[in-house]
Amino acid sequence: MDGSTGNSIKLRVIKRTSYGLGFLLHNDEVNHACVISGLVPGCDAERSQLVTIGDRLSAVNGVNVETLNFQQVLAVLDALPVERPAVILLKGPLNCRIQVVTYYDSNGTPRTRRITEPLTLTAAQNGHPIASCPVVEQNGEHRNGVEVSAEQLAKFNRDLQERLGKIEEMMQGLLNLNASAKKEHGKVMDDDVFEAPRPSPPSSFGGDRERQVQQQLHARDRRLSSAILDGGFSGNARTAARRRSFMTAPNGILSSHAIPSKTGDLSEERPVKDGSMVNSQHTRLGPRSSAALDAEAHHHLSPQPSPSHIKKYIKLKNLLDGKTFVDTLHRSTAQSVGCTANRCTASLLNLSRPQNSLARSTEEVLLLAKDFIRQYFESAKRLNTPAHDARWAEVEAQIHATGNYEFKEQELTFAAKSAWRNSQRCIGRIQWSKLQVFDARFINTPRTMFEALLNHIKYSTNRGNLRSAITIFKQRTTPEQDFRIWNAQLVRYAGYKQEDGSVIGDPASVELTEVCHKLGWKGSGGRFDVLPLVLSAAGQDPEYFDIPRDIVLQVAIHHAEYPGLAEMGLKWYALPAVANMVFDVGGVFFPAVAFSGWYMQTEIARDFVDPTRYNLLEVSVIFQSFEFLDLEGGLRANDVACR
């Protein structure tokens, strides 16, 4: 009934890191369906106004989920790649009909609205020509309870031929667009739905392959035409020639189609943008083991492009000096980064990955280690040499014996520099090749850890001419034996919480300041007290160590044009040394790492004016200094003050 009444809607939804697809599912055991029970406020699905509570999930990326149980459906959804669009087909509530209307507002902007109507009329009363066809059943009873007249039959034939002509025009347009897309991108669409998976087409098309594809497309056109003819005149119109209305939203371009299907199965849309088409595969999934389901879902929900369309390298231009160099590392990553050719998600901070608590299997460690060793020897132009084979055999033996392996010093240096180079969120990574790597894996006590970090601070500060550096302590063997730096930064100011809830100093350091007090440290209670380093080795209790004041370079804050700023007595430390991040490389975790680079002026300004930090934007001296600010527009004032 759904297919004949247009009770389905197809749309593209991007799976987000924070809230997934944006809707909640409920297992309707009575109707054997997965029903949407809620929408995440502010998500893409809610803002589109095309998804409503009560919709039934029918297909995901061409995978029919109506035959799967609830747990299998969840496995299919979990396998969807993050920050990439997924094609979701929904069926409306029972006994309802969905219509998608696209219109233009007063500004000429296209708007889309979904209309869900209850079915109060029969198909014949709603004006479906096939359903209202006065065909007599073989048992002599009339389908619609009325006599068949020649005039009614002639009218039905005219309506049917008119609809068939429109469908043929549409199919011819699809054929023309497909040929255009094939010429531009070398892609050929296959419209077979819910069939067993087949190998991907070859990267290049010869004459035989091209003729074969054209034959398939023409056969598809003939099947669609014969479906309506057979259904209209054989008395099987209600089951053989079903119509379905659905919508697609490829990158904001909305279109509505009504495509007949001989079997009534779900047909994949072919959204068109800039003369190209989107291709996807479909698989019929029946009841099977969850392992097989996960493997097949991962294969079909993550389509791989043809090898002929994957560039082996890209050219990167340094805007400072105008030099161009070739980069290939991003093509050889062993893990998905969530980016596509048209969408970059590198700047998104993925907080859902608990890197510090991951436990990897031996197989995972082997995979990541092999990829790292390959990158290391490839960088030295010694790939597949006897030295490469011997080193990999050594690493493989260590992993099988202990579940872990040790880096050589040169490998650790290469790993640290490559990690900085591949850190998408860091704008200072242009200096990756000049990173100084301090190998501190031989250290076993908190005291020697403290001495190594003092050396790091001295080297990086360099009397104000800052140098980038990283200090790496022992890798993880078991989580209970971790080495840890408890500070978020090597140098940071304390935060003292008062009885009235206010904070003197940096509010971001209140928790660590309380830990230091419990360990016996006593601060002066000022706004700019440098916290001690809190360190623990081999899973032992933490110890604190005061940093000598003479090695901490601090800068008084003033401005030539705004003398009132100097009167506030502000200062800040010069060295930004991050100490609360895990170094994850080659399948090995290093939980205690200190990395330092340089500050940007906006970073320090944000530390002063953010409400969760020193929150100084509303201080009267600030407003007197920045007289040009809009005092009532806090957001604008914050933005200007940070420039």
PDB file of N, CA and C in Angstrom, residues 233-322:
ATOM      1  N   PHE A 233      -3.497  -3.877 -18.321  1.00  0.00           N
ATOM      2  CA  PHE A 233      -4.432  -4.633 -19.145  1.00  0.00           C
ATOM      3  C   PHE A 233      -4.572  -6.091 -18.731  1.00  0.00           C
ATOM      4  N   SER A 234      -3.787  -6.531 -17.738  1.00  0.00           N
ATOM      5  CA  SER A 234      -3.908  -7.924 -17.326  1.00  0.00           C
ATOM      6  C   SER A 234      -4.711  -8.079 -16.052  1.00  0.00           C
ATOM      7  N   GLY A 235      -5.177  -6.972 -15.500  1.00  0.00           N
ATOM      8  CA  GLY A 235      -5.936  -7.056 -14.267  1.00  0.00           C
ATOM      9  C   GLY A 235      -5.073  -7.074 -13.035  1.00  0.00           C
ATOM     10  N   ASN A 236      -3.751  -6.863 -13.164  1.00  0.00           N
ATOM     11  CA  ASN A 236      -2.848  -6.866 -12.011  1.00  0.00           C
ATOM     12  C   ASN A 236      -2.309  -5.473 -11.743  1.00  0.00           C
ATOM     13  N   ALA A 237      -3.117  -4.475 -12.047  1.00  0.00           N
ATOM     14  CA  ALA A 237      -2.612  -3.106 -11.955  1.00  0.00           C
ATOM     15  C   ALA A 237      -2.216  -2.744 -10.547  1.00  0.00           C
ATOM     16  N   ARG A 238      -2.915  -3.259  -9.568  1.00  0.00           N
ATOM     17  CA  ARG A 238      -2.649  -2.842  -8.192  1.00  0.00           C
ATOM     18  C   ARG A 238      -1.364  -3.426  -7.639  1.00  0.00           C
ATOM     19  N   THR A 239      -0.888  -4.499  -8.225  1.00  0.00           N
ATOM     20  CA  THR A 239       0.314  -5.132  -7.694  1.00  0.00           C
ATOM     21  C   THR A 239       1.496  -5.005  -8.619  1.00  0.00           C
ATOM     22  N   ALA A 240       1.270  -4.902  -9.931  1.00  0.00           N
ATOM     23  CA  ALA A 240       2.391  -4.924 -10.863  1.00  0.00           C
ATOM     24  C   ALA A 240       2.932  -3.550 -11.181  1.00  0.00           C
ATOM     25  N   ALA A 241       2.090  -2.546 -11.209  1.00  0.00           N
ATOM     26  CA  ALA A 241       2.560  -1.213 -11.599  1.00  0.00           C
ATOM     27  C   ALA A 241       2.305  -0.248 -10.462  1.00  0.00           C
ATOM     28  N   ARG A 242       3.142  -0.276  -9.490  1.00  0.00           N
ATOM     29  CA  ARG A 242       2.998   0.597  -8.338  1.00  0.00           C
ATOM     30  C   ARG A 242       3.772   1.884  -8.571  1.00  0.00           C
ATOM     31  N   ARG A 243       3.215   2.963  -8.045  1.00  0.00           N
ATOM     32  CA  ARG A 243       3.874   4.249  -8.167  1.00  0.00           C
ATOM     33  C   ARG A 243       4.324   4.686  -6.790  1.00  0.00           C
ATOM     34  N   ARG A 244       5.466   5.365  -6.759  1.00  0.00           N
ATOM     35  CA  ARG A 244       5.981   5.829  -5.477  1.00  0.00           C
ATOM     36  C   ARG A 244       6.538   7.225  -5.659  1.00  0.00           C
ATOM     37  N   SER A 245       6.196   8.137  -4.764  1.00  0.00           N
ATOM     38  CA  SER A 245       6.751   9.486  -4.788  1.00  0.00           C
ATOM     39  C   SER A 245       7.790   9.596  -3.699  1.00  0.00           C
ATOM     40  N   PHE A 246       8.933  10.111  -4.019  1.00  0.00           N
ATOM     41  CA  PHE A 246       9.978  10.295  -3.021  1.00  0.00           C
ATOM     42  C   PHE A 246      10.754  11.539  -3.367  1.00  0.00           C
ATOM     43  N   MET A 247      11.563  11.988  -2.394  1.00  0.00           N
ATOM     44  CA  MET A 247      12.355  13.184  -2.631  1.00  0.00           C
ATOM     45  C   MET A 247      13.814  12.854  -2.431  1.00  0.00           C
ATOM     46  N   THR A 248      14.663  13.662  -3.051  1.00  0.00           N
ATOM     47  CA  THR A 248      16.095  13.562  -2.843  1.00  0.00           C
ATOM     48  C   THR A 248      16.620  14.940  -2.542  1.00  0.00           C
ATOM     49  N   ALA A 249      17.664  14.982  -1.756  1.00  0.00           N
ATOM     50  CA  ALA A 249      18.288  16.269  -1.426  1.00  0.00           C
ATOM     51  C   ALA A 249      19.777  16.168  -1.618  1.00  0.00           C
ATOM     52  N   PRO A 250      20.279  16.075  -2.858  1.00  0.00           N
ATOM     53  CA  PRO A 250      21.724  16.013  -3.088  1.00  0.00           C
ATOM     54  C   PRO A 250      22.344  17.389  -2.963  1.00  0.00           C
ATOM     55  N   ASN A 251      23.037  17.608  -1.843  1.00  0.00           N
ATOM     56  CA  ASN A 251      23.747  18.870  -1.630  1.00  0.00           C
ATOM     57  C   ASN A 251      22.825  20.080  -1.761  1.00  0.00           C
ATOM     58  N   GLY A 252      21.617  19.960  -1.244  1.00  0.00           N
ATOM     59  CA  GLY A 252      20.716  21.094  -1.208  1.00  0.00           C
ATOM     60  C   GLY A 252      19.818  21.224  -2.418  1.00  0.00           C
ATOM     61  N   ILE A 253      19.992  20.406  -3.474  1.00  0.00           N
ATOM     62  CA  ILE A 253      19.137  20.475  -4.653  1.00  0.00           C
ATOM     63  C   ILE A 253      18.044  19.438  -4.494  1.00  0.00           C
ATOM     64  N   LEU A 254      16.811  19.872  -4.457  1.00  0.00           N
ATOM     65  CA  LEU A 254      15.692  18.993  -4.183  1.00  0.00           C
ATOM     66  C   LEU A 254      14.941  18.697  -5.470  1.00  0.00           C
ATOM     67  N   SER A 255      14.485  17.469  -5.606  1.00  0.00           N
ATOM     68  CA  SER A 255      13.683  17.102  -6.755  1.00  0.00           C
ATOM     69  C   SER A 255      12.697  16.045  -6.329  1.00  0.00           C
ATOM     70  N   SER A 256      11.591  15.931  -7.036  1.00  0.00           N
ATOM     71  CA  SER A 256      10.564  14.960  -6.711  1.00  0.00           C
ATOM     72  C   SER A 256      10.278  14.137  -7.946  1.00  0.00           C
ATOM     73  N   HIS A 257      10.179  12.819  -7.770  1.00  0.00           N
ATOM     74  CA  HIS A 257       9.976  11.920  -8.897  1.00  0.00           C
ATOM     75  C   HIS A 257       8.851  10.952  -8.566  1.00  0.00           C
ATOM     76  N   ALA A 258       8.244  10.409  -9.588  1.00  0.00           N
ATOM     77  CA  ALA A 258       7.287   9.326  -9.432  1.00  0.00           C
ATOM     78  C   ALA A 258       7.683   8.255 -10.424  1.00  0.00           C
ATOM     79  N   ILE A 259       8.343   7.203  -9.947  1.00  0.00           N
ATOM     80  CA  ILE A 259       8.921   6.181 -10.819  1.00  0.00           C
ATOM     81  C   ILE A 259       8.184   4.870 -10.597  1.00  0.00           C
ATOM     82  N   PRO A 260       7.622   4.271 -11.629  1.00  0.00           N
ATOM     83  CA  PRO A 260       6.952   2.993 -11.464  1.00  0.00           C
ATOM     84  C   PRO A 260       7.964   1.877 -11.340  1.00  0.00           C
ATOM     85  N   SER A 261       7.593   0.836 -10.649  1.00  0.00           N
ATOM     86  CA  SER A 261       8.461  -0.321 -10.481  1.00  0.00           C
ATOM     87  C   SER A 261       7.638  -1.579 -10.641  1.00  0.00           C
ATOM     88  N   LYS A 262       8.153  -2.496 -11.373  1.00  0.00           N
ATOM     89  CA  LYS A 262       7.402  -3.719 -11.647  1.00  0.00           C
ATOM     90  C   LYS A 262       7.213  -4.558 -10.404  1.00  0.00           C
ATOM     91  N   THR A 263       8.201  -4.557  -9.544  1.00  0.00           N
ATOM     92  CA  THR A 263       8.139  -5.386  -8.342  1.00  0.00           C
ATOM     93  C   THR A 263       7.685  -4.627  -7.124  1.00  0.00           C
ATOM     94  N   GLY A 264       7.655  -3.312  -7.220  1.00  0.00           N
ATOM     95  CA  GLY A 264       7.305  -2.529  -6.048  1.00  0.00           C
ATOM     96  C   GLY A 264       8.455  -2.328  -5.108  1.00  0.00           C
ATOM     97  N   ASP A 265       9.661  -2.825  -5.469  1.00  0.00           N
ATOM     98  CA  ASP A 265      10.826  -2.637  -4.604  1.00  0.00           C
ATOM     99  C   ASP A 265      11.249  -1.182  -4.611  1.00  0.00           C
ATOM    100  N   LEU A 266      12.157  -0.866  -3.703  1.00  0.00           N
ATOM    101  CA  LEU A 266      12.656   0.496  -3.589  1.00  0.00           C
ATOM    102  C   LEU A 266      13.684   0.739  -4.677  1.00  0.00           C
ATOM    103  N   SER A 267      13.579   1.849  -5.356  1.00  0.00           N
ATOM    104  CA  SER A 267      14.523   2.208  -6.408  1.00  0.00           C
ATOM    105  C   SER A 267      15.396   3.327  -5.937  1.00  0.00           C
ATOM    106  N   GLU A 268      16.674   3.222  -6.233  1.00  0.00           N
ATOM    107  CA  GLU A 268      17.619   4.264  -5.826  1.00  0.00           C
ATOM    108  C   GLU A 268      17.478   5.475  -6.718  1.00  0.00           C
ATOM    109  N   GLU A 269      17.488   6.684  -6.105  1.00  0.00           N
ATOM    110  CA  GLU A 269      17.399   7.893  -6.900  1.00  0.00           C
ATOM    111  C   GLU A 269      18.700   8.124  -7.638  1.00  0.00           C
ATOM    112  N   ARG A 270      18.620   8.953  -8.659  1.00  0.00           N
ATOM    113  CA  ARG A 270      19.802   9.368  -9.398  1.00  0.00           C
ATOM    114  C   ARG A 270      19.853  10.889  -9.365  1.00  0.00           C
ATOM    115  N   PRO A 271      20.249  11.489  -8.246  1.00  0.00           N
ATOM    116  CA  PRO A 271      20.301  12.949  -8.197  1.00  0.00           C
ATOM    117  C   PRO A 271      21.317  13.485  -9.187  1.00  0.00           C
ATOM    118  N   VAL A 272      20.991  14.617  -9.776  1.00  0.00           N
ATOM    119  CA  VAL A 272      21.822  15.212 -10.807  1.00  0.00           C
ATOM    120  C   VAL A 272      22.326  16.547 -10.324  1.00  0.00           C
ATOM    121  N   LYS A 273      23.601  16.777 -10.440  1.00  0.00           N
ATOM    122  CA  LYS A 273      24.188  18.066 -10.101  1.00  0.00           C
ATOM    123  C   LYS A 273      25.391  18.295 -10.993  1.00  0.00           C
ATOM    124  N   ASP A 274      25.395  19.439 -11.662  1.00  0.00           N
ATOM    125  CA  ASP A 274      26.508  19.813 -12.532  1.00  0.00           C
ATOM    126  C   ASP A 274      26.775  18.753 -13.593  1.00  0.00           C
ATOM    127  N   GLY A 275      25.733  18.123 -14.098  1.00  0.00           N
ATOM    128  CA  GLY A 275      25.894  17.176 -15.188  1.00  0.00           C
ATOM    129  C   GLY A 275      26.437  15.838 -14.769  1.00  0.00           C
ATOM    130  N   SER A 276      26.495  15.541 -13.478  1.00  0.00           N
ATOM    131  CA  SER A 276      27.013  14.253 -13.025  1.00  0.00           C
ATOM    132  C   SER A 276      25.956  13.545 -12.218  1.00  0.00           C
ATOM    133  N   MET A 277      26.123  12.234 -12.055  1.00  0.00           N
ATOM    134  CA  MET A 277      25.169  11.430 -11.308  1.00  0.00           C
ATOM    135  C   MET A 277      25.855  10.751 -10.146  1.00  0.00           C
ATOM    136  N   VAL A 278      25.055  10.421  -9.147  1.00  0.00           N
ATOM    137  CA  VAL A 278      25.576   9.720  -7.983  1.00  0.00           C
ATOM    138  C   VAL A 278      25.298   8.248  -8.155  1.00  0.00           C
ATOM    139  N   ASN A 279      26.278   7.415  -7.922  1.00  0.00           N
ATOM    140  CA  ASN A 279      26.141   5.982  -8.097  1.00  0.00           C
ATOM    141  C   ASN A 279      26.217   5.286  -6.754  1.00  0.00           C
ATOM    142  N   SER A 280      25.447   4.245  -6.583  1.00  0.00           N
ATOM    143  CA  SER A 280      25.530   3.450  -5.358  1.00  0.00           C
ATOM    144  C   SER A 280      25.095   2.040  -5.670  1.00  0.00           C
ATOM    145  N   GLN A 281      25.497   1.099  -4.826  1.00  0.00           N
ATOM    146  CA  GLN A 281      25.141  -0.293  -4.994  1.00  0.00           C
ATOM    147  C   GLN A 281      24.084  -0.673  -3.974  1.00  0.00           C
ATOM    148  N   HIS A 282      23.327  -1.741  -4.285  1.00  0.00           N
ATOM    149  CA  HIS A 282      22.291  -2.207  -3.387  1.00  0.00           C
ATOM    150  C   HIS A 282      22.509  -3.690  -3.145  1.00  0.00           C
ATOM    151  N   THR A 283      22.083  -4.151  -1.992  1.00  0.00           N
ATOM    152  CA  THR A 283      22.265  -5.545  -1.635  1.00  0.00           C
ATOM    153  C   THR A 283      21.013  -6.050  -0.943  1.00  0.00           C
ATOM    154  N   ARG A 284      20.550  -7.208  -1.309  1.00  0.00           N
ATOM    155  CA  ARG A 284      19.434  -7.816  -0.603  1.00  0.00           C
ATOM    156  C   ARG A 284      19.988  -8.541   0.623  1.00  0.00           C
ATOM    157  N   LEU A 285      19.532  -8.140   1.788  1.00  0.00           N
ATOM    158  CA  LEU A 285      20.012  -8.738   3.027  1.00  0.00           C
ATOM    159  C   LEU A 285      18.893  -9.539   3.654  1.00  0.00           C
ATOM    160  N   GLY A 286      19.128 -10.801   3.882  1.00  0.00           N
ATOM    161  CA  GLY A 286      18.187 -11.612   4.624  1.00  0.00           C
ATOM    162  C   GLY A 286      18.724 -11.886   6.003  1.00  0.00           C
ATOM    163  N   PRO A 287      18.029 -12.666   6.820  1.00  0.00           N
ATOM    164  CA  PRO A 287      18.539 -12.987   8.154  1.00  0.00           C
ATOM    165  C   PRO A 287      19.864 -13.721   8.059  1.00  0.00           C
ATOM    166  N   ARG A 288      20.834 -13.271   8.829  1.00  0.00           N
ATOM    167  CA  ARG A 288      22.155 -13.889   8.829  1.00  0.00           C
ATOM    168  C   ARG A 288      22.867 -13.499  10.107  1.00  0.00           C
ATOM    169  N   SER A 289      24.075 -13.995  10.246  1.00  0.00           N
ATOM    170  CA  SER A 289      24.825 -13.696  11.460  1.00  0.00           C
ATOM    171  C   SER A 289      25.192 -12.232  11.507  1.00  0.00           C
ATOM    172  N   SER A 290      25.369 -11.709  12.733  1.00  0.00           N
ATOM    173  CA  SER A 290      25.714 -10.299  12.885  1.00  0.00           C
ATOM    174  C   SER A 290      27.082 -10.004  12.306  1.00  0.00           C
ATOM    175  N   ALA A 291      28.005 -10.968  12.371  1.00  0.00           N
ATOM    176  CA  ALA A 291      29.343 -10.737  11.819  1.00  0.00           C
ATOM    177  C   ALA A 291      29.280 -10.550  10.312  1.00  0.00           C
ATOM    178  N   ALA A 292      28.516 -11.420   9.649  1.00  0.00           N
ATOM    179  CA  ALA A 292      28.375 -11.271   8.205  1.00  0.00           C
ATOM    180  C   ALA A 292      27.670  -9.985   7.851  1.00  0.00           C
ATOM    181  N   LEU A 293      26.686  -9.614   8.669  1.00  0.00           N
ATOM    182  CA  LEU A 293      25.972  -8.361   8.416  1.00  0.00           C
ATOM    183  C   LEU A 293      26.891  -7.170   8.531  1.00  0.00           C
ATOM    184  N   ASP A 294      27.709  -7.131   9.593  1.00  0.00           N
ATOM    185  CA  ASP A 294      28.627  -6.008   9.775  1.00  0.00           C
ATOM    186  C   ASP A 294      29.597  -5.897   8.617  1.00  0.00           C
ATOM    187  N   ALA A 295      30.150  -7.045   8.183  1.00  0.00           N
ATOM    188  CA  ALA A 295      31.132  -7.019   7.107  1.00  0.00           C
ATOM    189  C   ALA A 295      30.505  -6.537   5.808  1.00  0.00           C
ATOM    190  N   GLU A 296      29.301  -7.056   5.510  1.00  0.00           N
ATOM    191  CA  GLU A 296      28.666  -6.662   4.253  1.00  0.00           C
ATOM    192  C   GLU A 296      28.179  -5.229   4.308  1.00  0.00           C
ATOM    193  N   ALA A 297      27.663  -4.804   5.466  1.00  0.00           N
ATOM    194  CA  ALA A 297      27.206  -3.420   5.596  1.00  0.00           C
ATOM    195  C   ALA A 297      28.362  -2.459   5.428  1.00  0.00           C
ATOM    196  N   HIS A 298      29.518  -2.793   6.020  1.00  0.00           N
ATOM    197  CA  HIS A 298      30.680  -1.910   5.888  1.00  0.00           C
ATOM    198  C   HIS A 298      31.121  -1.809   4.434  1.00  0.00           C
ATOM    199  N   HIS A 299      31.002  -2.943   3.712  1.00  0.00           N
ATOM    200  CA  HIS A 299      31.432  -2.936   2.310  1.00  0.00           C
ATOM    201  C   HIS A 299      30.524  -2.063   1.459  1.00  0.00           C
ATOM    202  N   HIS A 300      29.224  -2.151   1.690  1.00  0.00           N
ATOM    203  CA  HIS A 300      28.294  -1.450   0.811  1.00  0.00           C
ATOM    204  C   HIS A 300      28.020  -0.034   1.261  1.00  0.00           C
ATOM    205  N   LEU A 301      28.172   0.252   2.545  1.00  0.00           N
ATOM    206  CA  LEU A 301      27.924   1.612   3.007  1.00  0.00           C
ATOM    207  C   LEU A 301      29.140   2.487   2.842  1.00  0.00           C
ATOM    208  N   SER A 302      30.272   1.943   2.439  1.00  0.00           N
ATOM    209  CA  SER A 302      31.483   2.730   2.206  1.00  0.00           C
ATOM    210  C   SER A 302      32.003   2.443   0.803  1.00  0.00           C
ATOM    211  N   PRO A 303      31.301   2.921  -0.215  1.00  0.00           N
ATOM    212  CA  PRO A 303      31.722   2.623  -1.588  1.00  0.00           C
ATOM    213  C   PRO A 303      33.082   3.213  -1.887  1.00  0.00           C
ATOM    214  N   GLN A 304      33.898   2.435  -2.589  1.00  0.00           N
ATOM    215  CA  GLN A 304      35.242   2.869  -2.947  1.00  0.00           C
ATOM    216  C   GLN A 304      35.251   3.376  -4.379  1.00  0.00           C
ATOM    217  N   PRO A 305      35.896   4.485  -4.647  1.00  0.00           N
ATOM    218  CA  PRO A 305      35.951   4.996  -6.018  1.00  0.00           C
ATOM    219  C   PRO A 305      36.812   4.117  -6.898  1.00  0.00           C
ATOM    220  N   SER A 306      36.606   4.274  -8.197  1.00  0.00           N
ATOM    221  CA  SER A 306      37.400   3.523  -9.154  1.00  0.00           C
ATOM    222  C   SER A 306      38.863   3.917  -9.041  1.00  0.00           C
ATOM    223  N   PRO A 307      39.790   2.952  -9.133  1.00  0.00           N
ATOM    224  CA  PRO A 307      41.214   3.284  -8.990  1.00  0.00           C
ATOM    225  C   PRO A 307      41.690   4.312  -9.993  1.00  0.00           C
ATOM    226  N   SER A 308      41.064   4.373 -11.172  1.00  0.00           N
ATOM    227  CA  SER A 308      41.522   5.327 -12.176  1.00  0.00           C
ATOM    228  C   SER A 308      41.213   6.759 -11.803  1.00  0.00           C
ATOM    229  N   HIS A 309      40.317   6.973 -10.805  1.00  0.00           N
ATOM    230  CA  HIS A 309      39.934   8.323 -10.426  1.00  0.00           C
ATOM    231  C   HIS A 309      40.577   8.745  -9.118  1.00  0.00           C
ATOM    232  N   ILE A 310      41.433   7.937  -8.534  1.00  0.00           N
ATOM    233  CA  ILE A 310      42.145   8.298  -7.310  1.00  0.00           C
ATOM    234  C   ILE A 310      43.524   8.815  -7.687  1.00  0.00           C
ATOM    235  N   LYS A 311      43.772  10.079  -7.408  1.00  0.00           N
ATOM    236  CA  LYS A 311      45.085  10.632  -7.689  1.00  0.00           C
ATOM    237  C   LYS A 311      46.095  10.082  -6.696  1.00  0.00           C
ATOM    238  N   LYS A 312      47.284   9.798  -7.180  1.00  0.00           N
ATOM    239  CA  LYS A 312      48.319   9.263  -6.315  1.00  0.00           C
ATOM    240  C   LYS A 312      48.952  10.340  -5.451  1.00  0.00           C
ATOM    241  N   TYR A 313      48.726  11.585  -5.787  1.00  0.00           N
ATOM    242  CA  TYR A 313      49.303  12.681  -5.005  1.00  0.00           C
ATOM    243  C   TYR A 313      48.479  13.932  -5.264  1.00  0.00           C
ATOM    244  N   ILE A 314      48.708  14.936  -4.420  1.00  0.00           N
ATOM    245  CA  ILE A 314      48.135  16.251  -4.653  1.00  0.00           C
ATOM    246  C   ILE A 314      49.247  17.277  -4.508  1.00  0.00           C
ATOM    247  N   LYS A 315      49.043  18.431  -5.101  1.00  0.00           N
ATOM    248  CA  LYS A 315      50.018  19.511  -5.013  1.00  0.00           C
ATOM    249  C   LYS A 315      49.563  20.522  -3.970  1.00  0.00           C
ATOM    250  N   LEU A 316      50.456  20.846  -3.043  1.00  0.00           N
ATOM    251  CA  LEU A 316      50.189  21.819  -1.997  1.00  0.00           C
ATOM    252  C   LEU A 316      51.069  23.037  -2.216  1.00  0.00           C
ATOM    253  N   LYS A 317      50.464  24.198  -2.100  1.00  0.00           N
ATOM    254  CA  LYS A 317      51.195  25.441  -2.322  1.00  0.00           C
ATOM    255  C   LYS A 317      51.377  26.179  -1.012  1.00  0.00           C
ATOM    256  N   ASN A 318      52.619  26.536  -0.709  1.00  0.00           N
ATOM    257  CA  ASN A 318      52.930  27.345   0.461  1.00  0.00           C
ATOM    258  C   ASN A 318      52.691  28.806   0.099  1.00  0.00           C
ATOM    259  N   LEU A 319      51.683  29.409   0.716  1.00  0.00           N
ATOM    260  CA  LEU A 319      51.312  30.774   0.361  1.00  0.00           C
ATOM    261  C   LEU A 319      52.338  31.794   0.829  1.00  0.00           C
ATOM    262  N   LEU A 320      53.242  31.406   1.734  1.00  0.00           N
ATOM    263  CA  LEU A 320      54.244  32.350   2.218  1.00  0.00           C
ATOM    264  C   LEU A 320      55.354  32.569   1.197  1.00  0.00           C
ATOM    265  N   ASP A 321      55.866  31.476   0.642  1.00  0.00           N
ATOM    266  CA  ASP A 321      56.975  31.619  -0.303  1.00  0.00           C
ATOM    267  C   ASP A 321      56.607  31.240  -1.736  1.00  0.00           C
ATOM    268  N   GLY A 322      55.366  30.778  -1.956  1.00  0.00           N
ATOM    269  CA  GLY A 322      54.929  30.452  -3.302  1.00  0.00           C
ATOM    270  C   GLY A 322      55.400  29.112  -3.816  1.00  0.00           C
TER     271      GLY A 322
END
